PDB file of N, CA, C and O in Angstrom:
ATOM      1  N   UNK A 127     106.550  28.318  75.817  1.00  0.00           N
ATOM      2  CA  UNK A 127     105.456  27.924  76.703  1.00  0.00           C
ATOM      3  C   UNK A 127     105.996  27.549  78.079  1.00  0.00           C
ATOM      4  O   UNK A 127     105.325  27.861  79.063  1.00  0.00           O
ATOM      5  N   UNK A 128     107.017  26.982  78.211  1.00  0.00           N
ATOM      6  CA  UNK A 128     107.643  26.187  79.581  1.00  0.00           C
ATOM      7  C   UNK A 128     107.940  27.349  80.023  1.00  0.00           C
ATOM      8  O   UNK A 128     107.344  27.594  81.072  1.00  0.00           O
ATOM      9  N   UNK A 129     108.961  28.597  79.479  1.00  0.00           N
ATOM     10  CA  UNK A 129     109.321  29.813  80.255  1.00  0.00           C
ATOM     11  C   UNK A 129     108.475  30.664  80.804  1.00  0.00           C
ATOM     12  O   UNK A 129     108.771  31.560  81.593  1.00  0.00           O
ATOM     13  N   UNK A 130     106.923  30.273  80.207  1.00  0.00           N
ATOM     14  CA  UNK A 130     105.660  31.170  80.740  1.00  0.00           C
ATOM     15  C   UNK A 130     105.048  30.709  81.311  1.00  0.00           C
ATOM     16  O   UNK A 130     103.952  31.173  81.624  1.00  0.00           O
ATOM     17  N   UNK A 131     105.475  29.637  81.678  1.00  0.00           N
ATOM     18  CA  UNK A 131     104.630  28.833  83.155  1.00  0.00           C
ATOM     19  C   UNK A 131     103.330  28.553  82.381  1.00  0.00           C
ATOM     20  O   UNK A 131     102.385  28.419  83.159  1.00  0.00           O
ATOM     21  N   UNK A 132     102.955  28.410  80.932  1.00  0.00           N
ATOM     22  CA  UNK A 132     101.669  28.061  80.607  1.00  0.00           C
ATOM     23  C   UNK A 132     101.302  26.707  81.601  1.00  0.00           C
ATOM     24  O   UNK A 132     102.059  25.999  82.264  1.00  0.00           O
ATOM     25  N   UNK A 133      99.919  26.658  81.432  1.00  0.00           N
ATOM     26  CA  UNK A 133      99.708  25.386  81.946  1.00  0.00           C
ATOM     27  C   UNK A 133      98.700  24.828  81.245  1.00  0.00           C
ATOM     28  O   UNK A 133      98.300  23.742  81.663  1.00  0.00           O
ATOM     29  N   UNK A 134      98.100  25.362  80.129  1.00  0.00           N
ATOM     30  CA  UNK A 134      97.190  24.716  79.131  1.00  0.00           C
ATOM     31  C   UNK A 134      96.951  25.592  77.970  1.00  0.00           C
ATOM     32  O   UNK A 134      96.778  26.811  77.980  1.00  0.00           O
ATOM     33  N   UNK A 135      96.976  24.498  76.614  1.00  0.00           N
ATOM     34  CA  UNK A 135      96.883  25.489  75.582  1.00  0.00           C
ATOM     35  C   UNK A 135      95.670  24.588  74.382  1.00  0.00           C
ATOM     36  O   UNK A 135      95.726  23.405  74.047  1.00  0.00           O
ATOM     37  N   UNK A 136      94.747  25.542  73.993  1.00  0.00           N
ATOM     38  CA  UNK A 136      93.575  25.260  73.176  1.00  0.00           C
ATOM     39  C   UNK A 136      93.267  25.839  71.722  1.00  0.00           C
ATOM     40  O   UNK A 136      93.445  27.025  71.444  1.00  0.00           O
ATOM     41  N   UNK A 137      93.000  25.312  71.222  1.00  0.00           N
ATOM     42  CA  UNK A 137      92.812  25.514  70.075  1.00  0.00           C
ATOM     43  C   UNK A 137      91.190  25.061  69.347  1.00  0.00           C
ATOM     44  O   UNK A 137      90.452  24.158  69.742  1.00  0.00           O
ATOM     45  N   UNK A 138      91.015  25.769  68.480  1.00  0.00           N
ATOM     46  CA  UNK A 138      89.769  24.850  67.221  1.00  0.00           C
ATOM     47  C   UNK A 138      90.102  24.390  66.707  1.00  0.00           C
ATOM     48  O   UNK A 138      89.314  24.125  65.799  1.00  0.00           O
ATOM     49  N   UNK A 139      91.167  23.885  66.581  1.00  0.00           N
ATOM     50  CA  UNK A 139      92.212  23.007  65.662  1.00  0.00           C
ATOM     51  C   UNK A 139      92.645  21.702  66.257  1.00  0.00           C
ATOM     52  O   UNK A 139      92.359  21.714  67.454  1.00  0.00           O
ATOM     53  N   UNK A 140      93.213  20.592  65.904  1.00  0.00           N
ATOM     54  CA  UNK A 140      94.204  20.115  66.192  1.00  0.00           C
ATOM     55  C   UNK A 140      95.076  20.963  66.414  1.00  0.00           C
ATOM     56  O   UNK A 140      95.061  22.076  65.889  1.00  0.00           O
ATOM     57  N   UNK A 141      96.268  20.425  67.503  1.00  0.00           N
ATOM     58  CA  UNK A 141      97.645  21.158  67.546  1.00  0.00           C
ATOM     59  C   UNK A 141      98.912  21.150  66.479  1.00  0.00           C
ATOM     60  O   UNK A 141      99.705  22.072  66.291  1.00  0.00           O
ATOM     61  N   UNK A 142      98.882  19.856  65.834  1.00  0.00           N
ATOM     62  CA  UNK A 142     100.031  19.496  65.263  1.00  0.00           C
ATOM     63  C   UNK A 142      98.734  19.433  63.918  1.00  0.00           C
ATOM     64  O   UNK A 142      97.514  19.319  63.803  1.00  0.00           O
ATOM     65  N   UNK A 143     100.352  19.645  62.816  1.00  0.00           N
ATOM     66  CA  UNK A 143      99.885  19.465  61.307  1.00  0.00           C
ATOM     67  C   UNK A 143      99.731  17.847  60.814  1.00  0.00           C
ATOM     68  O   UNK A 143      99.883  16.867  61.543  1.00  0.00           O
ATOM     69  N   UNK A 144      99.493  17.845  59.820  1.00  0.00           N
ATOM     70  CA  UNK A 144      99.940  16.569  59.393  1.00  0.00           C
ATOM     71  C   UNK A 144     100.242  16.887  57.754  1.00  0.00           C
ATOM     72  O   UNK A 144      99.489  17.658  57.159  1.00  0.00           O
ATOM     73  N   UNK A 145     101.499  16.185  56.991  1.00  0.00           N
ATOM     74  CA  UNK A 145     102.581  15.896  57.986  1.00  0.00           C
ATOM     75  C   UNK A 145     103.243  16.848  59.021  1.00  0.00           C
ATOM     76  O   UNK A 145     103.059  18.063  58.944  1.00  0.00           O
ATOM     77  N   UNK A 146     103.776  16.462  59.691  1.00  0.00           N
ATOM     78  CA  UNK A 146     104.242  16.765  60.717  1.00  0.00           C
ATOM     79  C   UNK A 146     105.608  17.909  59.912  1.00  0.00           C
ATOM     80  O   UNK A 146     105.584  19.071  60.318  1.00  0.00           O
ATOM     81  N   UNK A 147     106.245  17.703  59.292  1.00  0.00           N
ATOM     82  CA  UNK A 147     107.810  18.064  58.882  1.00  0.00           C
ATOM     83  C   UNK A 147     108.913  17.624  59.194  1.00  0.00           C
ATOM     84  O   UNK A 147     109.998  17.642  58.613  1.00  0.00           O
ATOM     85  N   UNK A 148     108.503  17.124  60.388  1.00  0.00           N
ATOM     86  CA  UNK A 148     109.562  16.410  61.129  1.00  0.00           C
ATOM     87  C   UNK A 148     109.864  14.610  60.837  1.00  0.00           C
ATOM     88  O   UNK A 148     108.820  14.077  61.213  1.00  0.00           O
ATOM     89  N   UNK A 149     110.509  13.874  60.505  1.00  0.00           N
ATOM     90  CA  UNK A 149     110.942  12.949  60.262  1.00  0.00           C
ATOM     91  C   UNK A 149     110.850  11.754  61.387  1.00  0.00           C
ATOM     92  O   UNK A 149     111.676  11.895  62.289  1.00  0.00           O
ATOM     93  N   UNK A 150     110.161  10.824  61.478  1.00  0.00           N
ATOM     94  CA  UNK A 150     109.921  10.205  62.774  1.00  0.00           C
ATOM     95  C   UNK A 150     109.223  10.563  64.084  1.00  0.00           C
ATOM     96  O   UNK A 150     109.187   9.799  65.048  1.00  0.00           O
ATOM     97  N   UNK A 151     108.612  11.904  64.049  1.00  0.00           N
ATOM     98  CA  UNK A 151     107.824  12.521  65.017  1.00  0.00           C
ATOM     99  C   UNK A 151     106.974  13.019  64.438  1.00  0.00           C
ATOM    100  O   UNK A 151     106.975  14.187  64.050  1.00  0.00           O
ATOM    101  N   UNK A 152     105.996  12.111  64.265  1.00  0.00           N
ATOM    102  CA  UNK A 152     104.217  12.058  64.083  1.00  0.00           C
ATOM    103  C   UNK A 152     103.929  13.485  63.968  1.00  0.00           C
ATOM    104  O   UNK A 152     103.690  14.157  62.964  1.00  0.00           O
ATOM    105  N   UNK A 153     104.044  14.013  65.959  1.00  0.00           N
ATOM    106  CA  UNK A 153     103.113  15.243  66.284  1.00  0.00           C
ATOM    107  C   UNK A 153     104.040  15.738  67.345  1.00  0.00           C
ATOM    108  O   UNK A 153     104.028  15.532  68.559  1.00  0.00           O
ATOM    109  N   UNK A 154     104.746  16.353  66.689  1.00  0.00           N
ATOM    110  CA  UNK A 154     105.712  17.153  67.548  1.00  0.00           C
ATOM    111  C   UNK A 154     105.344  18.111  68.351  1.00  0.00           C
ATOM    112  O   UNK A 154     106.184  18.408  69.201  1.00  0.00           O
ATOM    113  N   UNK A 155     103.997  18.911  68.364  1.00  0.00           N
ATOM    114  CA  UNK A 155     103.816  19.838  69.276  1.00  0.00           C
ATOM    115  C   UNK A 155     103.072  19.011  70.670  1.00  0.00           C
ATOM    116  O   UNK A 155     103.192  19.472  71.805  1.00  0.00           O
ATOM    117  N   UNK A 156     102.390  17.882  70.412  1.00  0.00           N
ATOM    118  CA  UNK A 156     102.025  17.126  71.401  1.00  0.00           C
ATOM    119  C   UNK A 156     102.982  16.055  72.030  1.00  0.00           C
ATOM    120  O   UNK A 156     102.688  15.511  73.094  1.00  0.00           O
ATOM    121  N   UNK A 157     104.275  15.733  71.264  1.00  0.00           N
ATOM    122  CA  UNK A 157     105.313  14.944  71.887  1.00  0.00           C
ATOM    123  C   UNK A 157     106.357  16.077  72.989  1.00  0.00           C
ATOM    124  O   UNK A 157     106.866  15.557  73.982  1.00  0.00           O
ATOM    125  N   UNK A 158     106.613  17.657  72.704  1.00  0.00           N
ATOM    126  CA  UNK A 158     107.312  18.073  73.587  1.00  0.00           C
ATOM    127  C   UNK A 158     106.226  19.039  74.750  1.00  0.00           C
ATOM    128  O   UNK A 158     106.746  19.591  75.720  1.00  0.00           O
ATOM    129  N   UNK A 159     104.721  19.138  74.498  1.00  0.00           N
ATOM    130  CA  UNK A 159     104.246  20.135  75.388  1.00  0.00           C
ATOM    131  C   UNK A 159     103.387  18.493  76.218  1.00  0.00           C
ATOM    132  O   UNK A 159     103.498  18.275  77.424  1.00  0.00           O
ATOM    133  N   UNK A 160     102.809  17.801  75.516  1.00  0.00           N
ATOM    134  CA  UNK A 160     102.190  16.468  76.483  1.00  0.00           C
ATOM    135  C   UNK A 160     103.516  15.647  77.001  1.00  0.00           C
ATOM    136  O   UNK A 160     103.995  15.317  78.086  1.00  0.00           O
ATOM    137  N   UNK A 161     103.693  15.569  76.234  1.00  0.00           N
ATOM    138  CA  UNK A 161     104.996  14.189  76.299  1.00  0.00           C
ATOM    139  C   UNK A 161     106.377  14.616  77.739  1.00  0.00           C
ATOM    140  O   UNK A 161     106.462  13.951  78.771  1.00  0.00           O
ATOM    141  N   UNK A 162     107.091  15.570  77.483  1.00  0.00           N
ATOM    142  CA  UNK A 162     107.794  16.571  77.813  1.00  0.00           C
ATOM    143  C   UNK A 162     107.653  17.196  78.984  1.00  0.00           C
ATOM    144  O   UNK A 162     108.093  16.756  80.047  1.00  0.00           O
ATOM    145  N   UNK A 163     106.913  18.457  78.821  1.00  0.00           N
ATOM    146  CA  UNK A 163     106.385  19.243  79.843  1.00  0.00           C
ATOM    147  C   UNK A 163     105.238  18.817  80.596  1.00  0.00           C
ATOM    148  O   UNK A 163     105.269  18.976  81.816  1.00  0.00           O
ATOM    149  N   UNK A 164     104.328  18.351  80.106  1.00  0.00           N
ATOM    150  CA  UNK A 164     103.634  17.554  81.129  1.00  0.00           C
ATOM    151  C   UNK A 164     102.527  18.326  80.967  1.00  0.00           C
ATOM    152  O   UNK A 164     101.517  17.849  81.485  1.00  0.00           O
ATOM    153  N   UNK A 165     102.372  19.574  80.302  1.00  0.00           N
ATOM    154  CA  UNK A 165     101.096  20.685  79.586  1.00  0.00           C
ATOM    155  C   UNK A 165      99.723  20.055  79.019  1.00  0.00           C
ATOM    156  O   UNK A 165      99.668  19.098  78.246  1.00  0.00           O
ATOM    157  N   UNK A 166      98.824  20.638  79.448  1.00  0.00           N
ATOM    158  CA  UNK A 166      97.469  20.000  79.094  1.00  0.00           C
ATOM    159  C   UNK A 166      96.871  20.625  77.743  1.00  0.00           C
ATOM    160  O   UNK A 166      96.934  21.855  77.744  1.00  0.00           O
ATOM    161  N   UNK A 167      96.501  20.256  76.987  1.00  0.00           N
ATOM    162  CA  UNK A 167      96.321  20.666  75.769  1.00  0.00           C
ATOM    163  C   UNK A 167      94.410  20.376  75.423  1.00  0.00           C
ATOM    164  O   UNK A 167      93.975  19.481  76.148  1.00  0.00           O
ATOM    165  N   UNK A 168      93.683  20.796  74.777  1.00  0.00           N
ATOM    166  CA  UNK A 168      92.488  21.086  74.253  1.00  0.00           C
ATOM    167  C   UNK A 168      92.889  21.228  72.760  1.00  0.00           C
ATOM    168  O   UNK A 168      93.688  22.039  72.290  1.00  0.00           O
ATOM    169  N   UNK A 169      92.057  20.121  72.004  1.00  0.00           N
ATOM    170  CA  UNK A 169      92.263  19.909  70.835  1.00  0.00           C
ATOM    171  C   UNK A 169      90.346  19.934  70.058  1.00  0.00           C
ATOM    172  O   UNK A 169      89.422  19.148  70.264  1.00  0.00           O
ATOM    173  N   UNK A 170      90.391  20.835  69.422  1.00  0.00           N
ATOM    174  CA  UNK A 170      88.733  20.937  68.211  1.00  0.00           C
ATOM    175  C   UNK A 170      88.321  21.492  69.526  1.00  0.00           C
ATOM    176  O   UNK A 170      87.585  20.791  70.221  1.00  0.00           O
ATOM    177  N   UNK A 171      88.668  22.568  69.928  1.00  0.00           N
ATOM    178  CA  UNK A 171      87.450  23.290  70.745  1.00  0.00           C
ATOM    179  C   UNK A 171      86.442  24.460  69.913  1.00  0.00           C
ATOM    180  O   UNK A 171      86.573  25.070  68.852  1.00  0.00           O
ATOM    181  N   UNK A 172      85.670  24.433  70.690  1.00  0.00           N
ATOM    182  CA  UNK A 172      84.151  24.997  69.884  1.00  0.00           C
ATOM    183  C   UNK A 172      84.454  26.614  70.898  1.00  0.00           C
ATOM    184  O   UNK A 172      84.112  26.722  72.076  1.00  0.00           O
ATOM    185  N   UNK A 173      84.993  27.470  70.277  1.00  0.00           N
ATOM    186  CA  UNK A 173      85.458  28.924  71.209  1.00  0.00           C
ATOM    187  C   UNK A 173      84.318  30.190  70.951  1.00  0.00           C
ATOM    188  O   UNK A 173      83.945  31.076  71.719  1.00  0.00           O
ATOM    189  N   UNK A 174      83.967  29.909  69.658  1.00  0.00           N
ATOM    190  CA  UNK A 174      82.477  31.030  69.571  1.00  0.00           C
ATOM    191  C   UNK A 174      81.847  31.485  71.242  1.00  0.00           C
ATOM    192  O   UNK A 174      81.667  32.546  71.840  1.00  0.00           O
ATOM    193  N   UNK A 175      81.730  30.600  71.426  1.00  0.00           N
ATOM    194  CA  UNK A 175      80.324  31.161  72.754  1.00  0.00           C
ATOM    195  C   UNK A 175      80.992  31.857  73.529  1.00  0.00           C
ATOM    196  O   UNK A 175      80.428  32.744  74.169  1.00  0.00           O
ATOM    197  N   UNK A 176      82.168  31.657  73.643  1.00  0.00           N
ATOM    198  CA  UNK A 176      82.758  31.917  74.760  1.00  0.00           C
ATOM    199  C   UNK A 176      83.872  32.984  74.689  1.00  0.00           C
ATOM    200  O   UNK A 176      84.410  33.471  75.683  1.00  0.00           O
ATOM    201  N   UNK A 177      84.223  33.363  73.130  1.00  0.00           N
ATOM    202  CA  UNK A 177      84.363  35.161  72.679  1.00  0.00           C
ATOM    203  C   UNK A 177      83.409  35.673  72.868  1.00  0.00           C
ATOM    204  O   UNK A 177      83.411  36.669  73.592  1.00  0.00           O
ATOM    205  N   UNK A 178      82.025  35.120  72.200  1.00  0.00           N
ATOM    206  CA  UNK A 178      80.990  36.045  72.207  1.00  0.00           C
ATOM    207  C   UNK A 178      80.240  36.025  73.661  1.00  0.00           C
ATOM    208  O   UNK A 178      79.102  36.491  73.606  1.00  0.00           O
ATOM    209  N   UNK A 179      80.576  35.666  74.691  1.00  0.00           N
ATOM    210  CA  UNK A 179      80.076  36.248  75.841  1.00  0.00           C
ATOM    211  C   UNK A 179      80.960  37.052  76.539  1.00  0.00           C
ATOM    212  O   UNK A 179      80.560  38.087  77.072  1.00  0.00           O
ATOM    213  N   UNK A 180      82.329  36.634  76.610  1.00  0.00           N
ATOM    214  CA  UNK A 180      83.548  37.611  76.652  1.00  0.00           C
ATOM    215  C   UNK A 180      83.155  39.284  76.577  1.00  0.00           C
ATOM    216  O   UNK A 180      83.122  40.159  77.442  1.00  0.00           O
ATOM    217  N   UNK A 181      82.820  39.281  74.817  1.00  0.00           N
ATOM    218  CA  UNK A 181      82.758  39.858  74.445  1.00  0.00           C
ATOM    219  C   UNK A 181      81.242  41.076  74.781  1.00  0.00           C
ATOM    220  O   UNK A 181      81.257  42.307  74.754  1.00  0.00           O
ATOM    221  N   UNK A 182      80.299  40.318  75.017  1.00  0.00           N
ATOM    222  CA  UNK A 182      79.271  40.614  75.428  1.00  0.00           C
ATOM    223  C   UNK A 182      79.218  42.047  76.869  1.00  0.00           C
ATOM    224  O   UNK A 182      78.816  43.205  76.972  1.00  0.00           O
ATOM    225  N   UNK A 183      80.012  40.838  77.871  1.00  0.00           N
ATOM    226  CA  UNK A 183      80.617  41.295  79.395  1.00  0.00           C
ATOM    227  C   UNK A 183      81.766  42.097  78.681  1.00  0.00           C
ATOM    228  O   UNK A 183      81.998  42.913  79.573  1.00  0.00           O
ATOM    229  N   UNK A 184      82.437  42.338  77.901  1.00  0.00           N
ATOM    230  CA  UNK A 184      83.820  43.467  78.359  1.00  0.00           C
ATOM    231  C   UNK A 184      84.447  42.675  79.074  1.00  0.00           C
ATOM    232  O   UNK A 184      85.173  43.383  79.772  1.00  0.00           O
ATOM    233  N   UNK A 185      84.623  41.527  79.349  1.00  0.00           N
ATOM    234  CA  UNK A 185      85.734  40.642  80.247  1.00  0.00           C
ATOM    235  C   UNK A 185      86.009  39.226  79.373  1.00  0.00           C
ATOM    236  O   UNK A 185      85.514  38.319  78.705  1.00  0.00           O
ATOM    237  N   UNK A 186      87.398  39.904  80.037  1.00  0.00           N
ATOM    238  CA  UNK A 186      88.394  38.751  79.162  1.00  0.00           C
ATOM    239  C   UNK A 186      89.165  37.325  79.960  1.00  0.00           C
ATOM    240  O   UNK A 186      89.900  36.394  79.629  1.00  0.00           O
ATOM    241  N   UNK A 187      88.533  37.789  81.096  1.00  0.00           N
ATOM    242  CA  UNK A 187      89.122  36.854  82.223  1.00  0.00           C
ATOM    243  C   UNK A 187      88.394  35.898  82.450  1.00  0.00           C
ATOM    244  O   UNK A 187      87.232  36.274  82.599  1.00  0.00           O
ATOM    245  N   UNK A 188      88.510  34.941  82.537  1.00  0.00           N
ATOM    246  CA  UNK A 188      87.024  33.825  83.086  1.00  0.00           C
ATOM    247  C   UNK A 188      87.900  32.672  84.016  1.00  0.00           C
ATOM    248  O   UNK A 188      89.129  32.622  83.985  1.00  0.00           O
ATOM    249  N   UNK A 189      87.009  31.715  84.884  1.00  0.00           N
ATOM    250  CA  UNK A 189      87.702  30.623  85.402  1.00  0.00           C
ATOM    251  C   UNK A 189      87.145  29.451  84.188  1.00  0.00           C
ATOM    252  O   UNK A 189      86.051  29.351  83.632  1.00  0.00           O
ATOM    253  N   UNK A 190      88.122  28.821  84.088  1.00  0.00           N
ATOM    254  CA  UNK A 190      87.732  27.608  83.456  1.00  0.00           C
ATOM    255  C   UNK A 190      87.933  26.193  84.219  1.00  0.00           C
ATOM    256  O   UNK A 190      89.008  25.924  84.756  1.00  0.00           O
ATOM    257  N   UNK A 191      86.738  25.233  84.235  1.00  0.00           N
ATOM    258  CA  UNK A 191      86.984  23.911  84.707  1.00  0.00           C
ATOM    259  C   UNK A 191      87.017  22.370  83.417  1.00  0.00           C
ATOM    260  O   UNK A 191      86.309  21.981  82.488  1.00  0.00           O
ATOM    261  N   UNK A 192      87.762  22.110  83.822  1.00  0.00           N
ATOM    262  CA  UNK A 192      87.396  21.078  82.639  1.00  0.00           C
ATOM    263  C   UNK A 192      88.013  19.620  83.205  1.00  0.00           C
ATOM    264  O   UNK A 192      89.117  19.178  83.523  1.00  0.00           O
ATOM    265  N   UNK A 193      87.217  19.348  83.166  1.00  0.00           N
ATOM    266  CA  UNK A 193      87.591  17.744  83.876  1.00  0.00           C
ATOM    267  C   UNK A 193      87.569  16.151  83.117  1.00  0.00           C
ATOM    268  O   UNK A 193      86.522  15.594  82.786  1.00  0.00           O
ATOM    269  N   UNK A 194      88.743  15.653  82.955  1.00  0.00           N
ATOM    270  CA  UNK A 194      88.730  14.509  82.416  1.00  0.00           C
ATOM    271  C   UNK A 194      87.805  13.385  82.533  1.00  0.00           C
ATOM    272  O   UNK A 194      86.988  13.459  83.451  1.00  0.00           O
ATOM    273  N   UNK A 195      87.780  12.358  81.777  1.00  0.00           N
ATOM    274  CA  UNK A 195      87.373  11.300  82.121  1.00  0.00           C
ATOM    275  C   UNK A 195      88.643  10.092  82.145  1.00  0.00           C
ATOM    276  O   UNK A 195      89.305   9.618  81.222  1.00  0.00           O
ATOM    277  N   UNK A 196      88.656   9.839  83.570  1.00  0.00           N
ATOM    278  CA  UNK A 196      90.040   9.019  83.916  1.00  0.00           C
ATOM    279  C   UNK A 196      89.662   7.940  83.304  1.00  0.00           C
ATOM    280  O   UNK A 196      88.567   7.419  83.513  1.00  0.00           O
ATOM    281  N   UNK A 197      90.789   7.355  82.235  1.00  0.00           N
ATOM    282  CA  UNK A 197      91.062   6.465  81.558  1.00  0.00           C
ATOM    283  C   UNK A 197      92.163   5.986  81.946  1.00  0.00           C
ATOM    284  O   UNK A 197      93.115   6.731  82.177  1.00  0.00           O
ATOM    285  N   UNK A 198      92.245   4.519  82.105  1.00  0.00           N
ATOM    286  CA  UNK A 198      93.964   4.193  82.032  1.00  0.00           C
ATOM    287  C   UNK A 198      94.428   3.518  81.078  1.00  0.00           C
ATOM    288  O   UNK A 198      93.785   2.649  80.488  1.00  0.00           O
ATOM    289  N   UNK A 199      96.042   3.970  80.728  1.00  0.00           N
ATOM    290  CA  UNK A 199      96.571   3.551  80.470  1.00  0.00           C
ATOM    291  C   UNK A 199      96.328   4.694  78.868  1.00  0.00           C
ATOM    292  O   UNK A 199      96.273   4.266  77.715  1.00  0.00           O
ATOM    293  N   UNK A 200      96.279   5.379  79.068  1.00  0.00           N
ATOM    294  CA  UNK A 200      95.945   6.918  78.103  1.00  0.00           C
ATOM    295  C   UNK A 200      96.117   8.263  78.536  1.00  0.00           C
ATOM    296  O   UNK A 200      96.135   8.546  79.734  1.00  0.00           O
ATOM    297  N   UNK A 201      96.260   9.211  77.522  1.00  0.00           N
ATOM    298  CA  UNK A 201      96.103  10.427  77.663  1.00  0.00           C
ATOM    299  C   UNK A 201      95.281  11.696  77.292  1.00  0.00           C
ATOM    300  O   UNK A 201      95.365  12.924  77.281  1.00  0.00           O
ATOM    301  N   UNK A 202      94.285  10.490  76.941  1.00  0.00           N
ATOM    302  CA  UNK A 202      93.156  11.679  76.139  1.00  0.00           C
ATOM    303  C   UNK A 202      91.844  11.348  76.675  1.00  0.00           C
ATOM    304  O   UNK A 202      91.733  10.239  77.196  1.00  0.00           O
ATOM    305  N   UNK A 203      90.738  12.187  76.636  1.00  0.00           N
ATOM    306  CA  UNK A 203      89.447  12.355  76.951  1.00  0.00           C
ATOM    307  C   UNK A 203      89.061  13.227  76.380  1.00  0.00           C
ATOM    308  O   UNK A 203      89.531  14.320  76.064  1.00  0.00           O
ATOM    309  N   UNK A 204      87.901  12.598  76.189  1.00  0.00           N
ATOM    310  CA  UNK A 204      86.748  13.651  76.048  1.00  0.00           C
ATOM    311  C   UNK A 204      86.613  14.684  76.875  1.00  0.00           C
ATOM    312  O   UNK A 204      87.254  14.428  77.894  1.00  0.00           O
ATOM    313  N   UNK A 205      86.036  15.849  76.951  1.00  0.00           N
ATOM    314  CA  UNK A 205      85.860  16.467  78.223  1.00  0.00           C
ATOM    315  C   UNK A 205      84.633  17.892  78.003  1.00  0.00           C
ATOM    316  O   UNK A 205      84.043  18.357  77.028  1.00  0.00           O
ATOM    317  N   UNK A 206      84.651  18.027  78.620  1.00  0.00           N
ATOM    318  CA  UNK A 206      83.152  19.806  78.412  1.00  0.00           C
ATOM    319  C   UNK A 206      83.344  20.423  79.193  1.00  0.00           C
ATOM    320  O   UNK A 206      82.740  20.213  80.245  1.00  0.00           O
ATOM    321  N   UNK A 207      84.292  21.521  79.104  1.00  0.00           N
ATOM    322  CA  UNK A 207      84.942  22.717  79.237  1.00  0.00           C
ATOM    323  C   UNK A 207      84.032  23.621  80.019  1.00  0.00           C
ATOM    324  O   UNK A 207      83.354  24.175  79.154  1.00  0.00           O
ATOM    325  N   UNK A 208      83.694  24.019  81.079  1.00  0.00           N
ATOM    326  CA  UNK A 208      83.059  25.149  81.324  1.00  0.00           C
ATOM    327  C   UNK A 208      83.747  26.913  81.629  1.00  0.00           C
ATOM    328  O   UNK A 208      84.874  26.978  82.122  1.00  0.00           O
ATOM    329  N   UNK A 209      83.191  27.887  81.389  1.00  0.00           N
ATOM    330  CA  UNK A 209      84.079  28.738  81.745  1.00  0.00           C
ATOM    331  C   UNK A 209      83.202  29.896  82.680  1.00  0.00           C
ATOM    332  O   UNK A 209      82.025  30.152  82.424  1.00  0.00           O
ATOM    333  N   UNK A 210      83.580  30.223  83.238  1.00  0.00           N
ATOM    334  CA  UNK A 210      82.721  30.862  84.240  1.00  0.00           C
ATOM    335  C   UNK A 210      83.311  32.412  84.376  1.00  0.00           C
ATOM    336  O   UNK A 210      84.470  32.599  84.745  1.00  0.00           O
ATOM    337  N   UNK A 211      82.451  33.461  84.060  1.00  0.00           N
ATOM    338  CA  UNK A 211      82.881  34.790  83.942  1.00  0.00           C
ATOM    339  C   UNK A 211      82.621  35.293  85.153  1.00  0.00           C
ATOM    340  O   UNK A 211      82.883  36.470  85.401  1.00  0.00           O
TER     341      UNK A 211
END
């Protein structure tokens, strides 16, 4: 991910398993891509609508905005994803 310049990665899932496998690291895919790299992550996203309009249009490209709700002294929010074809 760091060598591909990602800059955000989503899923319908959580990212990390539980257990983890790893011994003392909870959630290892969110301790080296949040923790680490500094990568923004989307965790239980709802992706249906947004293949199936993809899919609809023949386009695979869209802008996406998604904007936090600034919390301090944290790293997570809620948030509602828009994607714009």
């Amino acid at each position: 991910l760091h060598e591909r310049g990602v800059a955000l990665i989503g899923a319908d899932t959580p990212q990390d398993v539980q257990p983890s496998g790893y011994e003392g690291v909870l959630m290892p895919v969110h301790a080296v891509s949040l923790v680490a790299m500094g990568l923004w992550m989307l965790d239980n996203c709802d992706l249906e609508a947004c293949a199936a309009t993809a899919a609809e249009l023949g386009q695979w490209d869209f802008h996406l905005a998604v904007a936090p709700v600034r919390f301090a002294g944290t790293s997570g929010s809620p948030v509602n994803p828009i994607a714009t074809f």
